[in-house]
Amino acid sequence: MKVRRDDWGIPHLWADDADQLAFLQGRVTATDRAWQIEVERLRSEGRLAAVLGPAELPWDRFARRVRLDDTARRCFARLAPATRRWVAAYVDGVNAALRSVDAPEFAATGHRPDRWRPWTPLGVFLVQHALFGTFPHKLWRADLAAALGDTELFATAGSGSNAWAVAGPPAVLAGDPHRLLELPGVYQQVGLACPEFDVIGLAFPGVPGVPHFGHAGGVAWGITNAMADYQDLYREDLRRDGGTVSARGPAGWEPVAVHVEHIAVRDGATEPVEVVETARGPVVDVDRRTGEALSLRTPSRVEAALGFDALLPLLRARSTGDVVDALRCWVEPVNSVLVADTTGDVCELVAGLVPVRDERCRREPVPAWESRYAWQGYARMPSEPVAGVAVHANDRRPAVAPLGVDFAPPHRARRIRELVSTGTPAGSIHTDTQVPVSRDLLAAAEVTGPAADLRDRLLSWDGRMAASSVAAGSYARWRSALVRRLHDHPALAALRGPSAYDELFAPWTDPLGRIGIALESVVAGLGPAVCGPLAAAALEDTAAEPARAWGATHVLAPIQAVPDGAPTVGLDGDTDCVLATSSVPGVSDACWRGPVARWVWDLGDRSASRWIVPFGASGRPGDPHYADQLPLWAAGELVPVAG
């Protein structure tokens, strides 16, 4: 077994077979990212509060209730024998390194890493995606319906991932997944080679292989969130009789599995958590308005599968058809996939399981006792050849529209197509900062004096959200002022009551944040009679403040389990740009969600492929490769794959 590190500290691994390579990948991952993967393991088991204290209780309660660790164990047990052996080899490598690794966070917390169990990688993968789907949006819509009734005011969802394919020849794939900007980063650049295959790609620390983004020489692939709706919430009527619990189902009262777990809390009392699972799924919350329990039904729990049996075939793929075949067993999350090979075969597909059921299930929690809300199998996933250009940007494309409800606005997809059509290089597409400006609303604002001057400057501005741009900073402040005034307006006053759901879901149920994310939709729904005066008042608010460049407040704000002087920098881009360095208008200009990697896969010459991550290959503060890619990432540059 051999490890070669390039100039950026990125590991390129060689072993004599796939299982030895998995062991080596696990060992190197634990060496480079020991604290990070220990945190993810603790999250998967709902035990992080024991190390970091009461602030982690909301997550730990959720992890126990939703049965993350048990789902991982069940999914591992159902893997094909070869996959199970391969995953276990990765775990053996992790455990071999954990015996001697060190990191300053271990000293700071007084914690030492525990041994991984064979199914821990599946639990780590579940941690990354448990809240990645649609069910938190259904909690928001339930709050919204309780406050405003049936409304389409909030018709768009926020997301920012991009991927595109140009058929060539030779074909080029490129993209930039957007997630929470965590430090260390959520993706790990790696090269994996053995006599069977030679792949470069982006791995999840703690998970073997390269599930989402890879280049195997003859074929390459990349994904975005398909925005499909594959998680359902059911309102459960529970009946307690002594020590037994029953739930009202379509055929009457049904037995319910119940037990109590205890969460240890650093510097706090142990907290008991009742874990309840009905025939629909685990109970994850209670509606404080109705008293009903809410159970969560997901394909991974129902089928005891995540799709890990696809991971080895992906590494062994030689053609577009091989990748398509490998992903037939993918379960969740549901992804839009672009694939291309060196023969010129380019394909776009959707991978995963989306249940067929009543349309109401897509929008809100539904009564568990009504049979019409039961699942009726799974939808057929589309797969089509690409002759020219394909663009995926979390938008409502014909292929995915029947599969979901909450999609991103079409701006990014349109802009990428425009840039591709003009021959713009992939790296420049990644960093495009053009934002759709609310010119009609600005132009109609009846203001005088400094506010009128500001309006005129914004109307003549080029719409580029550059960190150095004072106009971009003024536009962002006007937009935030408008969001806050909308939040305070009587038309939306009913939203300001408390949410009926757990604090863990506040990022989805906070009305101020939701107005900021769906501002375009809210303005269109309320109309000019309401929004015109508010836009004018927001101009007055903004004109009264000192002008500042966008980068003065739009700064990188990565998430750390143990905050430790994270590097920061003013950023180009904005939520609706292709360079979707997201913030939440009205809440904060800080960027905590954005491109967690950028990649360009060249099918004519793999060595010409390029990539970048926000920080670096190492997860250890003080290491030369802890954040050495940050200046290039912030500047929109890429580095060679050196594979």
mmCIF file of N, CA and C in Angstrom, residues 3-12 28 31-32 617 625:
data_model
loop_
_atom_site.group_PDB
_atom_site.id
_atom_site.type_symbol
_atom_site.label_atom_id
_atom_site.label_comp_id
_atom_site.label_asym_id
_atom_site.label_seq_id
_atom_site.Cartn_x
_atom_site.Cartn_y
_atom_site.Cartn_z
ATOM 1 N N VAL A 3 0.954 5.739 -0.220
ATOM 2 C CA VAL A 3 0.292 7.040 -0.133
ATOM 3 C C VAL A 3 1.222 8.078 -0.735
ATOM 4 N N ARG A 4 0.739 8.763 -1.764
ATOM 5 C CA ARG A 4 1.475 9.890 -2.336
ATOM 6 C C ARG A 4 0.639 11.143 -2.120
ATOM 7 N N ARG A 5 1.275 12.186 -1.633
ATOM 8 C CA ARG A 5 0.556 13.450 -1.437
ATOM 9 C C ARG A 5 1.088 14.480 -2.427
ATOM 10 N N ASP A 6 0.156 15.198 -3.054
ATOM 11 C CA ASP A 6 0.570 16.208 -4.022
ATOM 12 C C ASP A 6 0.922 17.508 -3.297
ATOM 13 N N ASP A 7 1.103 18.567 -4.055
ATOM 14 C CA ASP A 7 1.542 19.837 -3.468
ATOM 15 C C ASP A 7 0.530 20.416 -2.487
ATOM 16 N N TRP A 8 -0.707 19.974 -2.558
ATOM 17 C CA TRP A 8 -1.763 20.482 -1.676
ATOM 18 C C TRP A 8 -2.060 19.521 -0.533
ATOM 19 N N GLY A 9 -1.228 18.492 -0.390
ATOM 20 C CA GLY A 9 -1.436 17.516 0.675
ATOM 21 C C GLY A 9 -2.550 16.533 0.388
ATOM 22 N N ILE A 10 -3.097 16.555 -0.828
ATOM 23 C CA ILE A 10 -4.195 15.656 -1.188
ATOM 24 C C ILE A 10 -3.643 14.239 -1.324
ATOM 25 N N PRO A 11 -4.259 13.249 -0.665
ATOM 26 C CA PRO A 11 -3.729 11.888 -0.723
ATOM 27 C C PRO A 11 -4.151 11.158 -2.001
ATOM 28 N N HIS A 12 -3.180 10.531 -2.650
ATOM 29 C CA HIS A 12 -3.429 9.649 -3.790
ATOM 30 C C HIS A 12 -2.950 8.265 -3.365
ATOM 31 N N VAL A 28 -6.058 6.754 6.154
ATOM 32 C CA VAL A 28 -5.640 8.109 5.801
ATOM 33 C C VAL A 28 -6.694 9.127 6.232
ATOM 34 N N THR A 31 -6.368 9.730 9.845
ATOM 35 C CA THR A 31 -5.152 10.496 10.109
ATOM 36 C C THR A 31 -5.367 11.976 9.820
ATOM 37 N N ASP A 32 -6.007 12.265 8.686
ATOM 38 C CA ASP A 32 -6.189 13.660 8.257
ATOM 39 C C ASP A 32 -7.360 14.353 8.946
ATOM 40 N N ALA A 617 -6.778 19.858 2.676
ATOM 41 C CA ALA A 617 -6.821 18.408 2.817
ATOM 42 C C ALA A 617 -6.797 17.967 4.275
ATOM 43 N N HIS A 625 -1.717 22.318 5.366
ATOM 44 C CA HIS A 625 -2.799 22.086 4.407
ATOM 45 C C HIS A 625 -4.179 22.184 5.058
#
